[in-house]
Coordinates of C-alpha atoms and ligand atoms in Angstrom, one line a residue:
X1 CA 58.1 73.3 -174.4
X2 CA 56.7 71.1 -177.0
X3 CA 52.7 71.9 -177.8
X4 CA 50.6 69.2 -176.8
X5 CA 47.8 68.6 -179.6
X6 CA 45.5 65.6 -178.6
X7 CA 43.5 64.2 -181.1
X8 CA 39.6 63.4 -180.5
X9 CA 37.7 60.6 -180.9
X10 CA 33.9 60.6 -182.0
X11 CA 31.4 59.4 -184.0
X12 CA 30.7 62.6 -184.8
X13 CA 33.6 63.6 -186.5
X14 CA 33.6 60.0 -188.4
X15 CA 30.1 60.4 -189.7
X16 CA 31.4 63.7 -191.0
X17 CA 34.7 63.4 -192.3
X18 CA 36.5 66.0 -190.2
X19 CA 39.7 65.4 -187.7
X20 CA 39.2 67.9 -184.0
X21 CA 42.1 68.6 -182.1
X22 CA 42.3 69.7 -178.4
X23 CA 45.6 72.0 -178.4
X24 CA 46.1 71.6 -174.4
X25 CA 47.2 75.5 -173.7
X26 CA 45.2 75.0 -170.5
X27 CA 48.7 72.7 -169.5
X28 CA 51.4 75.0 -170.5
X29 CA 52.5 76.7 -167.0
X30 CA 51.7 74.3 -163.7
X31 CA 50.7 77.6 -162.0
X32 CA 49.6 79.9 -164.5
X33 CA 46.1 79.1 -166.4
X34 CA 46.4 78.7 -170.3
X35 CA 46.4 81.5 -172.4
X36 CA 46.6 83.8 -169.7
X37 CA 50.2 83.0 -169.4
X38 CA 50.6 83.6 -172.8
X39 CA 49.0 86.9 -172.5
X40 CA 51.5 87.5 -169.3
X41 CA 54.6 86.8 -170.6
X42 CA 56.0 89.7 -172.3
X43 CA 54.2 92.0 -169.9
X44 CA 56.3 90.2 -166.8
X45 CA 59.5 90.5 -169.5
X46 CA 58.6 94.2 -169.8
X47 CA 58.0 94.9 -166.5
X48 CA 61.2 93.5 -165.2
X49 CA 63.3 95.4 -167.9
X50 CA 61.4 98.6 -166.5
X51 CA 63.0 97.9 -163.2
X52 CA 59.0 97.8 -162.1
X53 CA 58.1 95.8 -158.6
X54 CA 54.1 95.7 -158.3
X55 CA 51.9 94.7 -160.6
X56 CA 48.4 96.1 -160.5
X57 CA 45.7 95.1 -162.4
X58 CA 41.7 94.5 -162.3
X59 CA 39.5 92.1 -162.4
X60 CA 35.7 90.4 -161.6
X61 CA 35.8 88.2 -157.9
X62 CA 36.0 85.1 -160.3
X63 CA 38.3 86.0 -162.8
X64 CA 41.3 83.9 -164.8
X65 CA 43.1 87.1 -165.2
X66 CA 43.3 88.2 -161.3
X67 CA 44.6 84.3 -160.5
X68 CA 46.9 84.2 -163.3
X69 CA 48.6 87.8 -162.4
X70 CA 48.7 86.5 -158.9
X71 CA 50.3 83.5 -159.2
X72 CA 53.0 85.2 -161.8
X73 CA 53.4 87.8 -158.8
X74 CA 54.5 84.9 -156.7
X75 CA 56.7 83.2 -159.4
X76 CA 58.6 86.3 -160.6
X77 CA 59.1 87.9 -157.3
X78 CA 56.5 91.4 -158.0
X79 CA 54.4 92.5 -155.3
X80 CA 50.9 92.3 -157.0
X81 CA 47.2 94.4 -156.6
X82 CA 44.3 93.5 -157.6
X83 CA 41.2 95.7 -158.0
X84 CA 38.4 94.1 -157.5
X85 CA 35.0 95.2 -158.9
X86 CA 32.1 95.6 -156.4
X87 CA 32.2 94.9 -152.7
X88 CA 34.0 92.4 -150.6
X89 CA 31.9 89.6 -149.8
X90 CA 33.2 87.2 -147.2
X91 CA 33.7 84.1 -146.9
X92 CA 35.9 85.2 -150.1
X93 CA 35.4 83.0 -152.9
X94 CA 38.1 80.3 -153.9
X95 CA 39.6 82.3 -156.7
X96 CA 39.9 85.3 -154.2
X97 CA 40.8 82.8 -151.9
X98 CA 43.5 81.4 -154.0
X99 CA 44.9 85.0 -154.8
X100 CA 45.5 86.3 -151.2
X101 CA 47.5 82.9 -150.7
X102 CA 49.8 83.7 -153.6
X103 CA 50.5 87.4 -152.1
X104 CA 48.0 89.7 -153.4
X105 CA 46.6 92.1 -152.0
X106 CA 42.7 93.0 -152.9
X107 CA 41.5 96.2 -153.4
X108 CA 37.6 96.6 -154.3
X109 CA 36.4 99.5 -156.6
X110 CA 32.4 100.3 -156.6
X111 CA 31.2 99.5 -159.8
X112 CA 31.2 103.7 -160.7
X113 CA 35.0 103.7 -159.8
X114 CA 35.5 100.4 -161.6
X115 CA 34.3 102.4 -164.5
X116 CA 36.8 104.1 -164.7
X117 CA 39.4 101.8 -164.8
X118 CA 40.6 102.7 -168.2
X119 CA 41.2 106.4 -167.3
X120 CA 44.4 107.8 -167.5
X121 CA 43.7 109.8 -164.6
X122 CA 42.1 107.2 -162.1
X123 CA 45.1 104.9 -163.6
X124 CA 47.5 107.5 -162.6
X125 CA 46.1 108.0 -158.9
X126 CA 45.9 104.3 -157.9
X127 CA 49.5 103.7 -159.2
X128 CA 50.6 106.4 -157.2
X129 CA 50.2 104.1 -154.0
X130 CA 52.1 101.3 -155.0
X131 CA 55.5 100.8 -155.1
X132 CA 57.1 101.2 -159.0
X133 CA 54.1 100.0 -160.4
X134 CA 53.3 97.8 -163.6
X135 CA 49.6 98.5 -164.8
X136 CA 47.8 95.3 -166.6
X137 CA 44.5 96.5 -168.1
X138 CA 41.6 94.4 -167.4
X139 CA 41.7 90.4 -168.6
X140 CA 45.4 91.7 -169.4
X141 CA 44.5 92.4 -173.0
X142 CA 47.6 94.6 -174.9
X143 CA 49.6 94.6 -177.4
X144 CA 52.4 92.4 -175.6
X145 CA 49.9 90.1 -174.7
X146 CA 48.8 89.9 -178.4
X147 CA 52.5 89.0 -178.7
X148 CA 52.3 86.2 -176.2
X149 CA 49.1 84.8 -178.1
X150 CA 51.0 84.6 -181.9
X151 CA 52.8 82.1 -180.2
X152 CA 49.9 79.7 -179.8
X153 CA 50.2 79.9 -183.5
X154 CA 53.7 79.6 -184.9
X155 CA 54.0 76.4 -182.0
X156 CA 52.0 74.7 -183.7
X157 CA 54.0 72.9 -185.7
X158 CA 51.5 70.1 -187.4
X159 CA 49.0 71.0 -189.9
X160 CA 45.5 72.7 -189.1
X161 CA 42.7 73.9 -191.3
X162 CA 40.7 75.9 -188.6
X163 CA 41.4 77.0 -184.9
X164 CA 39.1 77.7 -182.3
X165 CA 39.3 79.7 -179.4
X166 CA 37.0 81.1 -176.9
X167 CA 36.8 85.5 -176.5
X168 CA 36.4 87.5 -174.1
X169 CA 38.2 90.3 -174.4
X170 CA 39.0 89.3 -177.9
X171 CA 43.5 89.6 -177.3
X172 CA 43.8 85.6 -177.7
X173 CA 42.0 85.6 -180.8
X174 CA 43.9 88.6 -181.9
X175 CA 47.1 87.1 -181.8
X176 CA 45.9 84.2 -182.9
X177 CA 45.3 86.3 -186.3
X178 CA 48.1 87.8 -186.2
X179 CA 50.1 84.8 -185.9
X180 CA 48.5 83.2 -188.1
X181 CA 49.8 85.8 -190.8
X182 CA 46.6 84.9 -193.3
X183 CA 46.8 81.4 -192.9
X184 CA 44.5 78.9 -192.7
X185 CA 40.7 80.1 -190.5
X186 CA 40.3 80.9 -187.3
X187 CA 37.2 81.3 -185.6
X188 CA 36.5 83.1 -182.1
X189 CA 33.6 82.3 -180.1
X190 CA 32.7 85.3 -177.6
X191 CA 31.8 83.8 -174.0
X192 CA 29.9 87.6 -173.5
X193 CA 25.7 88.2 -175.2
X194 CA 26.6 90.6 -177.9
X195 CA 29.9 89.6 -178.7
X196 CA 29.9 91.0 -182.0
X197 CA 32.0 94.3 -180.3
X198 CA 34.9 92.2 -181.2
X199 CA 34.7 92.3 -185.0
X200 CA 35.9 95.9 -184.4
X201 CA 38.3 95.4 -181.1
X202 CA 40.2 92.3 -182.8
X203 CA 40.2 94.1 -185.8
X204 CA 41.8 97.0 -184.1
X205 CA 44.5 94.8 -182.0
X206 CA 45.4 92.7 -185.3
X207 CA 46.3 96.1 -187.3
X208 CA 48.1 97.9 -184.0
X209 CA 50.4 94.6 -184.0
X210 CA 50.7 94.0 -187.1
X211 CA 51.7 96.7 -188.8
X212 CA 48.5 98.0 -190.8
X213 CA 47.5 94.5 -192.1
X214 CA 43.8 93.7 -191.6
X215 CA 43.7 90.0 -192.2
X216 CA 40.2 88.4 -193.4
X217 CA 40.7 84.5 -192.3
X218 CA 38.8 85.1 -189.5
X219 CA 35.0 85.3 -187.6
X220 CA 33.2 85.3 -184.7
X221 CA 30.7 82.9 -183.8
X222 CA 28.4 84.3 -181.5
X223 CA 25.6 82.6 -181.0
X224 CA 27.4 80.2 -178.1
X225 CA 27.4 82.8 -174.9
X226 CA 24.1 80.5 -173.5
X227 CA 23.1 83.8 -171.6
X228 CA 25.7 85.6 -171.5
X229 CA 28.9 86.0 -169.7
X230 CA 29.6 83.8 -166.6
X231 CA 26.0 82.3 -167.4
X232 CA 24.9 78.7 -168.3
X233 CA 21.8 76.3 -169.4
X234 CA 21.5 72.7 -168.4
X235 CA 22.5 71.6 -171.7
X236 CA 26.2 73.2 -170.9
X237 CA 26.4 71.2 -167.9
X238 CA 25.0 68.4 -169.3
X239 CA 28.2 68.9 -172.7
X240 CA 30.6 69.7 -170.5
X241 CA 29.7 66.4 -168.6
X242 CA 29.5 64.6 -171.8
X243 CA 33.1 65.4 -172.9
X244 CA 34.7 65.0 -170.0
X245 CA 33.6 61.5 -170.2
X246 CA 34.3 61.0 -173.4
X247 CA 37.3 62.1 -173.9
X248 CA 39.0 63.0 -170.3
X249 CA 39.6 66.5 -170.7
X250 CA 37.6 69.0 -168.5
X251 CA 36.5 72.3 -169.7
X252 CA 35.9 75.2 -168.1
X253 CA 32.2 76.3 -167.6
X254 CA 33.0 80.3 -168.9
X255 CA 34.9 79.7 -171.9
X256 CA 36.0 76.4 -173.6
X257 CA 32.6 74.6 -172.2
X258 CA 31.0 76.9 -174.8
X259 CA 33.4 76.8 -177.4
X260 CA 33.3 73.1 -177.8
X261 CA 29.8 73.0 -177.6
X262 CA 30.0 75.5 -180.3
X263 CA 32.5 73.7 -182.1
X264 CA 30.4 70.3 -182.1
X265 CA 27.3 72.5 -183.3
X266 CA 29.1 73.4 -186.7
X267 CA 30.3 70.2 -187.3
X268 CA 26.5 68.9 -186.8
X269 CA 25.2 71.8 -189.6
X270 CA 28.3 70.3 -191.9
X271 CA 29.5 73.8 -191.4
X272 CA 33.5 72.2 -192.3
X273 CA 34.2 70.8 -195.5
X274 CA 34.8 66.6 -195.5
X275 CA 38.7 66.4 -194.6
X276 CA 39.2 69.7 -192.6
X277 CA 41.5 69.2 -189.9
X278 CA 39.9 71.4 -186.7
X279 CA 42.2 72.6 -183.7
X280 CA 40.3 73.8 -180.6
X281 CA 42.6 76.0 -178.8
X282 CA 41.9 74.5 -174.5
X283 CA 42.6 78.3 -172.5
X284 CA 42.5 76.8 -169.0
X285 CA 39.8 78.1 -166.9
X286 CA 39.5 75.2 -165.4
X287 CA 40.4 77.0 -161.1
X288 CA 36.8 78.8 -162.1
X289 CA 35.2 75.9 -161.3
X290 CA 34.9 76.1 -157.6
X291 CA 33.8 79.7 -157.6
X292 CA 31.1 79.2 -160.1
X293 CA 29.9 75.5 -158.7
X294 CA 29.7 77.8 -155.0
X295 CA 28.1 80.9 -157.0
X296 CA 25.1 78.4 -158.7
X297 CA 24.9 75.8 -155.8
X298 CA 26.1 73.2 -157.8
X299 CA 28.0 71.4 -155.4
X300 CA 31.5 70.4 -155.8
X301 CA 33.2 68.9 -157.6
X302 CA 30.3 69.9 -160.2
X303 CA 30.2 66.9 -162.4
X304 CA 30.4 63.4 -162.1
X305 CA 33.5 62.3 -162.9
X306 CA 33.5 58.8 -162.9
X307 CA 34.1 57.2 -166.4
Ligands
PLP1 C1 40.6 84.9 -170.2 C2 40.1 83.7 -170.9 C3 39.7 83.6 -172.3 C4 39.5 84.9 -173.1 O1 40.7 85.5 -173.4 P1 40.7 86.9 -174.1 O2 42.1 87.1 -174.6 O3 40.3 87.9 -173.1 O4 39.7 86.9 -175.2 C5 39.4 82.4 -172.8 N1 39.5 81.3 -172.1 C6 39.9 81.3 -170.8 C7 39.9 80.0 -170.1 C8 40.2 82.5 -170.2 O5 40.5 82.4 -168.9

């Protein structure tokens, strides 16, 4: 599968001498949403080798992670679970919606149990109900989904100064690093308030995968969460609006909305040298739409498309 890097266009990036790049991840599978197929794909390899049938995983009501593991369920042949956090609330929403139709079947923790969902010993009782389980940890963040992600990276086959990527549980961006093997910057842009926990979690990831090495090429930029996680302004709306006009692609209100908008910031404070060729890593996110334009009454579809 060749990598699909689409050049922008902008007055912008003119009146300031840099090149931006959208690296379309968010098209790589037709089912599976951008880099969470990335972060699946050795995990679905592993699981198969294990002879496992059911994967079981956990998730918000409007997460990428639940969709993607869903539809991989369906495409691979595994029974899948999903653990929901909180309590059902009916009608379900489109992305819990979306996951029943691919198979799935919904479990919902209270948010004490969901707690625990990194305990070895809560793991080890809900896996005992499903047949020859596969356990995903939550946004589907380990070290063969770092694996998956240093792909993103040594696909890339024409040159880059700086890539961009949106966080959240920080596994992109750490095989991303990793990939990247010192090369070159790369900066991650936490879609959580207080993402500055990932200095220490990516660090963490980059050394379990690679070996020891801590490599420096890299930063957070977290002043783009505009509230926090799952949160938005106006002016978000209003960018992601803008850019879809502009240049056809639609982002995703969670993630690559604030990314971008983070991106054009920098390049407004002449935060890139004149010449520096800027990739912006597009994750997908784009099914969250209809939950999140239902969530905030914003009707749907939530912008105006028309050019
Ligand atoms: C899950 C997700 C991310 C964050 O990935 P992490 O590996 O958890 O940091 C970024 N963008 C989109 C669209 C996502 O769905």
């Amino acid at each position: 599968m060749p990598t699909l890097l689409q050049p922008l266009t902008d007055s912008l990036f003119t009146q300031k001498g840099v090149e931006v790049s959208v690296l379309r991840e968010d098209l790589l599978h037709p089912g599976i949403p951008g880099n969470k197929w990335r972060k699946l794909k050795y995990n679905l390899q592993a699981a198969q080798e294990q002879g496992c049938e059911t994967l079981v995983t956990f998730g918000g009501a409007f997460s990428n992670h639940i969709v993607a593991v869903a539809a991989a369920g369906k495409a691979f042949w595994f029974a899948t679970i999903g653990y929901i956090r909180g309590e059902e609330t009916l009608p379900l929403n489109p992305t819990l919606e979306y996951a029943i139709s691919c198979g799935m079947h919904l479990r919902y923790l209270t948010r004490t149990e969901y707690r625990l969902r990194n305990d070895a010993s809560f793991q080890a009782e809900i896996l005992r109900t499903a047949s020859k389980p596969y356990l995903l940890p939550e946004g589907g963040t380990n070290l063969l989904a770092v694996k998956g992600c240093t792909e993103i990276v040594t696909e890339l086959t024409e040159p880059w100064d700086v890539l961009c990527v949106a966080a959240g549980t920080g596994g992109t961006l750490a095989g991303m690093v990793a990939g990247a093997e010192g090369k070159g910057d790369i900066i991650g842009f936490p879609a959580l308030k207080g993402g500055e926990f990932l200095q220490a979690e990516v660090t963490e990831l980059v050394k379990a995968y690679s070996a020891g090495e801590a490599y420096q090429n890299w930063e957070l930029q977290t002043n783009y969460h505009f509230g926090g996680y799952a949160k938005h302004t106006p002016e978000l709306l209003a960018f992601i609006q803008q850019f879809y006009q502009n240049h056809g692609i639609l982002l995703d209100p969670v993630y690559t909305g604030k990314m971008l908008f983070g991106v054009f910031e920098l390049i407004r404070q002449d935060y890139f040298p004149k010449g520096t060729k800027v990739v912006a890593v597009h994750t997908g996110g784009q099914q969250g739409w209809a939950g999140y334009a239902q969530r905030y009454g914003l009707g749907w579809p939530p912008l105006e498309m028309t050019k």
